[in-house]
Amino acid sequence: MAEKDMTFDIEYDVVVIGGGGSGKSAALTAAKGGLSVALLEKMEHTGGTSIYAEGQAAFESSEQKTRKLPEGKQFPSKEEGFKRYIDYSHHRANTDVVRMQVSNTAETIDLMKKLGIEYTDVNIYAYDQPHELYTFHRPEGLGEHMQEVLLRACVNAGVDIFTSTPAKKLLMKDNAVVGVQALDSKGNRINIGCKDVVLASGGYGNSPELVKKYSWLYRSADYTYQCVPTENTGDGLNMALEIGADTDNIGPIMIIPCARTKTLTSHVSGAGSQPVLWVNKTGKRFASEEVAMSFADAGNTIAMQPQGTVYAIIDSDTIQHLMNDGSDIGLGDFIEYHMKLTRLQTELDQDVEAGIAWKGNSIEELAKSMGLDAQVLADTVKEYNEACDNHYDSLFFKPSKFLRHVRKGPFYAINMAPSVLVSDGGIRVNGNMQVTDEKYKPITGLYAVGNDASGLYGDTYNLDVPGTANGFAHASGRVAARHIIKTLGA
């Protein structure tokens, strides 16, 4: 939006749009650098997706330098991290953005420690996963506590925080961003003048329309299930595109399997996320369920099935195993490795009663209650049990340790859905997090950070560097703010 005779209701040096981890990191850094800062958050509270983050990635951090790993394991160097990001993206990542990530995430750890954050562990996300790097810095209290600490630090540093205040337009003058038009908490339009704007609105992952438009998930976008209550609907992306910004590798999205209508801490969802027997709406298997060890790959696998629907089929013996022995794989802090799913039977009974899970005394009865072809599902289960007998899966080569029979009734089916956590690509930026136009030229006064920015991914979130998105959020926000401080000469 460009206007010749523009007037502002209030002016700041910097306006940050979005109050998650990337936005608060940018606001705090800018304020500590002597700049006046306004942070606009459209929700009633700040935090965004960062509230649900568990750990953050870092390379050559002070925590890594003081900890030991099991014999044969090592913490990755910045060089190893750089190469892993580039290789995993199939060389589609922006090398300047990747360099920014590996060079600045260790400092995030030190800054958080100065704010009072304690790190309880530096590990991998999925235990027994051979490909992960040991980058996962787990803070006490996880993401929710980190966001509380950052919010307090922003307030103490003098950041003016406006909640229930959605940004609507970027204001332009002489081809530079000079302000933001927003709606205040009462719905009144306000024009806020500034020298720089930082877009930190969290991407577009919660907008089915934009997911259909930009990602590979267009066939299943209407069948996804939102397991965390975020509102990342592409605000920053749309505002940037309106004034001539360009995109880069915009399609990556982070998907996690979750039982439909359930939370990630649900024991039913945790059971369905195990490498048990999975079938789609045809009643047939479609992959090695070992893929469950990486929630990002498992999410992609489920999302590719007809109507984004997968059924986890378990028998009574498996239920007892999960309740008494614990999970075979973990899902971070939501379902810990070898955690006993003690609520599983109770939850299953409730879900069957509510019609969101299914039960049958035989496989044929289970199939009929699900609306599947009874003979097809029976044949699938028979073939699967034969693989369990032989300790060899000739269809998908699932490791024998995950081959568990489906024989003892009653039998249950859990409705697993792809849940889009965040988008991982969007506005093209350079290594300073400046937004660029179609000619790769920075747009004066505009930055994008966190999940509003592109550059770190190929087509999938790389869980083999666990904590990447959260690490990127805080590092990119800080790098953008420091470039603003340098440019303004504060």
Coordinates of C-alpha atoms in Angstrom, one line a residue:
M1 CA 0.0 0.0 0.0
A2 CA 1.6 3.3 -1.1
E3 CA 0.2 6.7 -0.3
K4 CA 1.7 10.1 -0.9
D5 CA 0.2 11.9 2.0
M6 CA 0.5 9.3 4.7
T7 CA -0.2 10.0 8.3
F8 CA 0.7 7.8 11.3
D9 CA -1.1 7.4 14.6
I10 CA 2.1 6.4 16.3
E11 CA 5.7 5.8 15.2
Y12 CA 8.5 3.4 16.2
D13 CA 11.9 2.4 14.9
V14 CA 10.8 -1.2 14.3
V15 CA 7.4 -3.0 14.1
V16 CA 7.5 -6.7 14.5
I17 CA 4.4 -8.6 13.2
G18 CA 3.9 -11.8 15.3
G19 CA 4.6 -12.7 18.9
G20 CA 6.1 -16.2 18.6
G21 CA 9.7 -17.2 19.2
S22 CA 11.0 -15.4 16.1
G23 CA 9.1 -12.2 16.7
K24 CA 10.0 -11.9 20.3
S25 CA 13.6 -12.6 19.6
A26 CA 13.7 -9.9 17.0
A27 CA 11.8 -7.4 19.3
L28 CA 14.0 -8.1 22.3
T29 CA 17.3 -7.8 20.3
A30 CA 16.1 -4.5 18.7
A31 CA 15.0 -3.1 22.0
K32 CA 18.2 -4.0 23.7
G33 CA 20.0 -2.3 20.8
G34 CA 18.4 1.0 21.7
L35 CA 15.5 1.0 19.2
S36 CA 11.9 1.7 19.9
V37 CA 9.9 -1.4 19.1
A38 CA 6.2 -2.4 18.7
L39 CA 5.2 -6.0 18.6
L40 CA 1.8 -6.7 17.0
E41 CA 0.1 -10.0 17.8
K42 CA -3.3 -10.9 16.3
M43 CA -4.1 -13.5 19.0
E44 CA -5.1 -12.7 22.6
H45 CA -1.8 -14.0 23.8
T46 CA 1.7 -14.2 22.4
G47 CA 3.6 -17.4 21.9
G48 CA 2.4 -18.8 18.6
T49 CA 3.6 -22.2 17.6
S50 CA 6.7 -21.8 19.7
I51 CA 4.6 -22.6 22.8
Y52 CA 4.4 -26.2 21.5
A53 CA 8.1 -26.5 20.6
E54 CA 10.1 -28.9 22.7
G55 CA 13.7 -28.2 22.0
Q56 CA 15.9 -26.2 19.7
A57 CA 18.8 -27.1 17.4
A58 CA 22.3 -25.6 17.9
F59 CA 25.8 -26.4 16.8
E60 CA 29.0 -26.2 18.9
S61 CA 27.0 -24.8 21.8
S62 CA 28.3 -24.3 25.3
E63 CA 25.9 -27.1 26.4
Q64 CA 27.3 -29.5 23.9
K65 CA 30.9 -28.7 24.9
T66 CA 30.2 -29.7 28.5
R67 CA 28.2 -32.8 28.0
K68 CA 29.1 -36.4 27.0
L69 CA 27.4 -38.8 24.7
P70 CA 27.3 -42.6 24.5
E71 CA 30.4 -44.2 23.0
G72 CA 30.5 -43.9 19.3
K73 CA 28.3 -40.8 19.2
Q74 CA 29.3 -37.2 18.8
F75 CA 27.9 -33.7 18.7
P76 CA 27.9 -32.2 15.2
S77 CA 30.1 -29.4 14.1
K78 CA 28.8 -26.4 12.2
E79 CA 30.3 -27.8 9.1
E80 CA 28.4 -31.1 9.6
G81 CA 25.2 -29.2 10.2
F82 CA 25.7 -27.1 7.1
K83 CA 26.3 -30.2 4.9
R84 CA 23.3 -32.0 6.4
Y85 CA 20.9 -29.2 5.7
I86 CA 22.2 -28.9 2.1
D87 CA 22.2 -32.6 1.5
Y88 CA 18.7 -33.2 3.0
S89 CA 17.3 -30.4 0.9
H90 CA 18.8 -32.0 -2.2
H91 CA 20.7 -28.7 -2.6
R92 CA 17.5 -26.7 -2.8
A93 CA 18.3 -24.8 0.4
N94 CA 19.6 -21.2 0.4
T95 CA 23.2 -21.5 1.4
D96 CA 23.2 -18.0 2.9
V97 CA 20.3 -18.9 5.1
V98 CA 21.8 -22.3 6.1
R99 CA 25.0 -20.5 7.0
M100 CA 23.1 -18.1 9.2
Q101 CA 21.4 -21.0 11.0
V102 CA 24.5 -23.0 11.8
S103 CA 26.5 -19.9 12.8
N104 CA 24.0 -18.3 15.2
T105 CA 22.1 -21.1 17.0
A106 CA 24.8 -21.7 19.6
E107 CA 24.6 -18.1 20.7
T108 CA 20.8 -18.6 21.2
I109 CA 21.6 -21.1 23.9
D110 CA 23.9 -18.8 25.8
L111 CA 21.4 -15.9 25.6
M112 CA 18.6 -18.1 26.9
K113 CA 20.7 -19.3 29.8
K114 CA 21.4 -15.6 30.7
L115 CA 17.6 -15.1 30.8
G116 CA 17.3 -18.0 33.3
I117 CA 16.6 -20.9 31.0
E118 CA 18.1 -24.2 32.1
Y119 CA 18.8 -27.0 29.6
T120 CA 18.1 -30.5 30.9
D121 CA 19.4 -32.4 28.0
V122 CA 21.1 -32.3 24.5
N123 CA 20.1 -35.3 22.6
I124 CA 18.2 -36.6 19.6
Y125 CA 14.4 -36.5 19.2
A126 CA 13.6 -40.1 18.2
Y127 CA 15.6 -42.6 20.2
D128 CA 16.9 -45.5 18.2
Q129 CA 16.9 -43.3 15.1
P130 CA 20.4 -43.8 13.6
H131 CA 20.3 -40.8 11.3
E132 CA 19.6 -37.9 13.7
L133 CA 22.3 -35.4 14.7
Y134 CA 22.6 -34.6 18.4
T135 CA 21.4 -31.1 18.2
F136 CA 18.2 -31.2 20.3
H137 CA 18.6 -28.8 23.3
R138 CA 15.7 -29.5 25.6
P139 CA 14.9 -26.6 28.0
E140 CA 13.3 -27.0 31.3
G141 CA 9.6 -26.2 30.8
L142 CA 10.0 -26.7 27.1
G143 CA 8.7 -24.1 24.6
E144 CA 5.9 -22.7 26.8
H145 CA 8.3 -21.7 29.5
M146 CA 10.8 -20.2 27.0
Q147 CA 8.0 -18.0 25.6
E148 CA 7.1 -16.8 29.1
V149 CA 10.7 -15.9 29.8
L150 CA 11.0 -14.1 26.5
L151 CA 7.8 -12.2 27.0
R152 CA 9.0 -11.0 30.3
A153 CA 12.3 -10.0 28.8
C154 CA 10.6 -8.0 26.0
V155 CA 8.4 -6.1 28.5
N156 CA 11.4 -5.3 30.7
A157 CA 13.4 -4.1 27.6
G158 CA 10.6 -1.7 26.8
V159 CA 8.9 -3.4 23.9
D160 CA 5.3 -2.2 23.4
I161 CA 3.2 -5.3 22.9
F162 CA -0.2 -5.1 21.3
T163 CA -2.3 -8.2 21.4
S164 CA -5.6 -8.8 19.5
T165 CA -4.0 -6.4 17.0
P166 CA -3.8 -8.0 13.5
A167 CA -1.6 -6.4 10.9
K168 CA -3.3 -5.9 7.6
K169 CA -1.1 -4.0 5.2
L170 CA 2.4 -2.8 4.7
L171 CA 2.7 0.9 4.0
M172 CA 5.1 2.0 1.3
K173 CA 6.7 5.2 0.3
D174 CA 9.4 5.6 -2.4
N175 CA 9.7 1.8 -2.8
A176 CA 10.4 1.3 0.9
V177 CA 8.3 -0.1 3.7
V178 CA 7.6 2.8 6.1
G179 CA 4.8 1.4 8.3
V180 CA 2.0 -1.0 9.0
Q181 CA -1.7 -0.7 8.9
A182 CA -3.4 -2.8 11.6
L183 CA -6.6 -3.1 13.5
D184 CA -6.5 -2.5 17.2
S185 CA -8.3 -4.6 19.8
K186 CA -11.5 -2.7 19.3
G187 CA -11.4 -3.1 15.5
N188 CA -10.3 0.4 14.7
R189 CA -7.8 1.0 11.9
I190 CA -4.4 2.4 12.9
N191 CA -1.4 3.4 10.9
I192 CA 1.9 2.7 12.6
G193 CA 5.0 4.4 11.1
C194 CA 8.4 2.8 11.3
K195 CA 11.8 2.4 9.7
D196 CA 11.7 -1.3 9.5
V197 CA 9.2 -4.1 9.7
V198 CA 9.9 -7.7 10.7
L199 CA 7.4 -10.3 9.5
A200 CA 7.2 -13.1 12.0
S201 CA 3.6 -14.3 11.6
G202 CA 4.3 -18.0 11.6
G203 CA 3.7 -19.0 7.9
Y204 CA 0.6 -20.3 6.3
G205 CA 0.2 -23.8 7.7
N206 CA -3.3 -23.2 9.2
S207 CA -4.8 -21.9 6.0
P208 CA -6.2 -24.9 3.9
E209 CA -6.5 -22.5 0.9
L210 CA -2.8 -21.5 1.0
V211 CA -1.8 -25.1 1.7
K212 CA -3.7 -26.1 -1.5
K213 CA -2.2 -23.3 -3.5
Y214 CA 1.5 -23.6 -2.5
S215 CA 2.2 -27.1 -1.1
W216 CA 2.2 -30.7 -2.4
L217 CA -0.6 -31.4 0.1
Y218 CA -3.4 -30.0 -2.1
R219 CA -5.2 -33.3 -2.4
S220 CA -5.5 -33.9 1.3
A221 CA -5.6 -30.3 2.6
D222 CA -9.3 -30.5 3.4
Y223 CA -8.7 -33.7 5.4
T224 CA -6.0 -32.5 7.7
Y225 CA -6.6 -32.2 11.4
Q226 CA -5.2 -29.3 13.5
C227 CA -3.9 -30.8 16.7
V228 CA -2.5 -27.5 18.1
P229 CA -4.7 -24.3 18.3
T230 CA -2.6 -21.9 16.2
E231 CA -3.7 -19.4 13.6
N232 CA -0.8 -19.2 11.2
T233 CA -2.8 -18.2 8.1
G234 CA -0.2 -16.6 5.9
D235 CA -0.6 -13.0 7.0
G236 CA 3.0 -12.1 6.5
L237 CA 3.3 -13.9 3.2
N238 CA 0.2 -12.2 1.8
M239 CA 1.3 -8.7 2.9
A240 CA 4.8 -9.2 1.5
L241 CA 3.6 -10.5 -1.9
E242 CA 1.2 -7.5 -2.1
I243 CA 4.2 -5.1 -2.2
G244 CA 6.4 -7.1 -4.6
A245 CA 8.2 -9.7 -2.5
D246 CA 9.1 -13.0 -4.1
T247 CA 8.9 -16.5 -2.7
D248 CA 11.4 -19.3 -2.7
N249 CA 10.7 -23.1 -2.3
I250 CA 7.4 -22.2 -0.7
G251 CA 5.9 -25.6 -0.5
P252 CA 7.5 -27.4 2.5
I253 CA 5.2 -28.1 5.4
M254 CA 5.8 -29.9 8.8
I255 CA 3.2 -32.6 9.2
I256 CA 2.8 -34.8 12.3
P257 CA 0.5 -37.9 12.6
C258 CA -2.3 -37.5 15.2
A259 CA -5.4 -39.4 16.0
R260 CA -8.3 -37.3 14.6
T261 CA -9.9 -35.1 17.2
K262 CA -7.2 -36.0 19.8
T263 CA -4.1 -34.2 21.2
L264 CA -0.5 -35.3 20.8
T265 CA -0.4 -36.4 24.4
S266 CA -3.4 -38.7 24.0
H267 CA -2.5 -42.3 24.6
V268 CA -4.8 -43.3 21.7
S269 CA -2.8 -41.0 19.4
G270 CA 0.4 -42.3 20.9
A271 CA -0.6 -45.9 20.2
G272 CA -1.6 -45.0 16.6
S273 CA 1.8 -43.3 16.1
Q274 CA 3.6 -46.5 16.9
P275 CA 4.9 -48.8 14.1
V276 CA 1.9 -51.0 14.3
L277 CA -0.2 -52.2 11.4
W278 CA -1.3 -49.3 9.3
V279 CA -3.9 -49.5 6.5
N280 CA -5.6 -46.8 4.3
K281 CA -9.2 -46.6 3.1
T282 CA -8.6 -49.5 0.7
G283 CA -7.9 -51.8 3.7
K284 CA -4.4 -52.4 2.5
R285 CA -0.9 -51.6 3.8
F286 CA 1.0 -48.9 2.0
A287 CA 4.4 -48.5 3.6
S288 CA 6.8 -49.8 6.3
E289 CA 5.3 -48.5 9.5
E290 CA 8.9 -48.0 10.7
V291 CA 8.5 -44.6 9.1
A292 CA 6.8 -43.7 12.4
M293 CA 10.2 -43.2 13.9
S294 CA 10.3 -39.8 12.1
F295 CA 7.1 -37.9 12.6
A296 CA 7.9 -35.6 9.6
D297 CA 8.2 -38.6 7.2
A298 CA 5.3 -40.4 8.9
G299 CA 3.2 -37.2 8.4
N300 CA 4.0 -37.1 4.8
T301 CA 3.2 -40.8 4.3
I302 CA -0.2 -40.5 5.9
A303 CA -1.0 -37.3 4.0
M304 CA -0.4 -39.1 0.7
Q305 CA -3.1 -41.6 1.4
P306 CA -6.7 -41.3 0.1
Q307 CA -8.4 -38.4 1.9
G308 CA -5.4 -38.2 4.2
T309 CA -6.8 -41.2 6.3
V310 CA -4.9 -44.0 7.9
Y311 CA -6.2 -46.6 10.4
A312 CA -3.8 -48.1 13.0
I313 CA -5.0 -51.6 13.6
I314 CA -4.1 -53.1 17.1
D315 CA -5.2 -56.1 19.0
S316 CA -5.7 -56.7 22.7
D317 CA -2.1 -58.1 23.1
T318 CA -0.7 -54.9 21.6
I319 CA -2.8 -52.8 23.9
Q320 CA -1.5 -54.7 26.9
H321 CA 2.1 -54.3 25.6
L322 CA 1.8 -50.6 25.2
M323 CA 0.1 -50.2 28.6
N324 CA 2.5 -52.4 30.6
D325 CA 5.8 -52.4 28.7
G326 CA 5.6 -49.0 27.1
S327 CA 5.9 -47.4 23.7
D328 CA 8.2 -48.9 21.1
I329 CA 9.2 -45.5 19.8
G330 CA 8.9 -42.0 21.2
L331 CA 7.3 -38.8 20.0
G332 CA 9.5 -36.3 21.9
D333 CA 8.0 -35.1 25.2
F334 CA 4.5 -35.8 24.0
I335 CA 4.9 -39.6 24.1
E336 CA 8.3 -40.4 25.7
Y337 CA 10.4 -43.3 24.6
H338 CA 9.1 -46.5 26.4
M339 CA 6.4 -44.5 28.1
K340 CA 3.6 -46.7 29.5
L341 CA 0.4 -45.7 27.8
T342 CA -1.7 -46.4 30.9
R343 CA -4.8 -44.5 29.7
L344 CA -5.0 -46.4 26.4
Q345 CA -7.8 -48.8 27.1
T346 CA -9.9 -46.2 28.8
E347 CA -9.4 -43.7 26.0
L348 CA -10.2 -46.4 23.4
D349 CA -13.4 -47.3 25.1
Q350 CA -14.4 -43.7 25.2
D351 CA -13.5 -43.1 21.6
V352 CA -15.4 -46.2 20.4
E353 CA -18.5 -45.0 22.3
A354 CA -18.1 -41.6 20.7
G355 CA -17.7 -43.1 17.2
I356 CA -14.2 -41.8 16.5
A357 CA -12.5 -45.2 16.9
W358 CA -13.8 -48.7 16.1
K359 CA -13.9 -52.1 17.8
G360 CA -14.6 -55.6 16.6
N361 CA -14.4 -59.1 18.1
S362 CA -13.1 -60.3 14.7
I363 CA -11.3 -58.5 11.9
E364 CA -14.3 -58.9 9.7
E365 CA -16.5 -57.3 12.3
L366 CA -14.0 -54.5 12.8
A367 CA -13.9 -53.8 9.0
K368 CA -17.7 -53.6 8.8
S369 CA -17.8 -51.1 11.6
M370 CA -15.2 -49.0 9.8
G371 CA -16.9 -49.2 6.5
L372 CA -14.1 -51.1 4.8
D373 CA -14.2 -54.2 2.7
A374 CA -14.1 -57.1 5.2
Q375 CA -12.4 -59.6 3.0
V376 CA -9.6 -57.1 1.9
L377 CA -8.8 -56.2 5.5
A378 CA -8.9 -59.8 6.6
D379 CA -6.5 -60.7 3.8
T380 CA -4.2 -57.8 4.8
V381 CA -4.1 -58.9 8.5
K382 CA -3.5 -62.5 7.5
E383 CA -0.6 -61.5 5.2
Y384 CA 0.8 -59.3 8.0
N385 CA 0.6 -62.0 10.6
E386 CA 2.5 -64.4 8.3
A387 CA 5.2 -61.8 8.0
C388 CA 5.3 -61.7 11.8
D389 CA 5.5 -65.5 11.9
N390 CA 8.5 -65.4 9.5
H391 CA 10.1 -62.4 11.1
Y392 CA 10.3 -60.9 7.6
D393 CA 8.2 -58.3 5.8
S394 CA 8.6 -59.1 2.1
L395 CA 6.3 -56.2 1.1
F396 CA 7.9 -53.2 2.8
F397 CA 10.8 -54.7 4.7
K398 CA 9.7 -53.4 8.0
P399 CA 12.3 -54.4 10.7
S400 CA 11.4 -57.6 12.5
K401 CA 11.5 -55.9 15.9
F402 CA 8.4 -53.9 15.0
L403 CA 6.5 -56.9 13.6
R404 CA 3.8 -57.6 16.2
H405 CA 0.9 -59.9 15.5
V406 CA -2.7 -58.8 15.2
R407 CA -4.4 -62.0 16.4
K408 CA -6.1 -61.6 19.8
G409 CA -9.5 -59.9 19.9
P410 CA -11.1 -57.6 20.5
F411 CA -9.5 -55.6 17.7
Y412 CA -9.4 -51.8 17.4
A413 CA -8.9 -49.2 14.7
I414 CA -7.5 -45.7 15.4
N415 CA -8.2 -43.0 12.9
M416 CA -4.8 -41.3 12.2
A417 CA -4.8 -38.0 10.3
P418 CA -2.1 -35.7 9.0
S419 CA -1.8 -32.6 11.2
V420 CA -0.1 -29.6 9.7
L421 CA 2.0 -28.0 12.4
V422 CA 3.6 -25.2 10.4
S423 CA 4.7 -24.3 6.8
D424 CA 8.4 -24.3 6.4
G425 CA 8.9 -22.2 3.3
G426 CA 7.6 -18.9 2.1
I427 CA 9.1 -15.4 1.6
R428 CA 12.5 -15.4 0.0
V429 CA 15.2 -13.7 2.2
N430 CA 19.0 -13.3 2.1
G431 CA 21.4 -14.2 4.9
N432 CA 20.5 -11.0 6.8
M433 CA 16.8 -12.1 6.6
Q434 CA 16.0 -9.2 4.3
V435 CA 13.0 -9.8 2.1
T436 CA 13.9 -9.8 -1.6
D437 CA 12.0 -9.0 -4.8
E438 CA 11.8 -10.9 -8.1
K439 CA 15.2 -9.5 -9.0
Y440 CA 16.7 -10.8 -5.7
K441 CA 17.1 -7.2 -4.5
P442 CA 16.3 -6.4 -0.8
I443 CA 13.1 -4.5 -0.3
T444 CA 14.1 -1.6 1.9
G445 CA 12.7 -1.8 5.4
L446 CA 11.4 -5.3 5.3
Y447 CA 12.6 -8.6 6.9
A448 CA 11.0 -12.0 7.3
V449 CA 12.0 -14.5 10.0
G450 CA 10.9 -17.9 11.4
N451 CA 8.3 -19.8 9.4
D452 CA 7.6 -16.7 7.3
A453 CA 11.0 -17.1 5.7
S454 CA 12.3 -19.5 3.2
G455 CA 15.7 -21.0 2.7
L456 CA 16.4 -23.8 5.1
Y457 CA 14.4 -26.7 3.6
G458 CA 13.9 -28.8 0.5
D459 CA 10.5 -30.5 0.4
T460 CA 10.2 -31.8 3.9
Y461 CA 11.1 -30.7 7.4
N462 CA 14.4 -32.3 8.3
L463 CA 13.8 -34.1 11.6
D464 CA 17.2 -35.6 11.4
V465 CA 18.5 -32.2 12.7
P466 CA 16.0 -32.1 15.6
G467 CA 14.9 -28.7 16.9
T468 CA 15.6 -27.0 13.6
A469 CA 12.5 -24.9 13.3
N470 CA 12.7 -23.6 16.9
G471 CA 16.4 -22.9 16.5
F472 CA 15.8 -21.1 13.3
A473 CA 13.0 -19.0 14.8
H474 CA 15.2 -17.5 17.5
A475 CA 18.4 -17.2 15.5
S476 CA 16.7 -15.6 12.4
G477 CA 14.8 -13.1 14.6
R478 CA 18.0 -12.0 16.3
V479 CA 20.0 -11.8 13.0
A480 CA 17.3 -9.6 11.4
A481 CA 17.2 -7.2 14.4
R482 CA 21.0 -6.9 14.5
H483 CA 21.1 -6.0 10.8
I484 CA 18.4 -3.4 11.5
I485 CA 20.5 -2.0 14.4
K486 CA 23.6 -1.8 12.1
T487 CA 21.7 -0.3 9.2
L488 CA 20.1 2.4 11.4
G489 CA 23.3 3.1 13.2
A490 CA 21.7 2.6 16.6

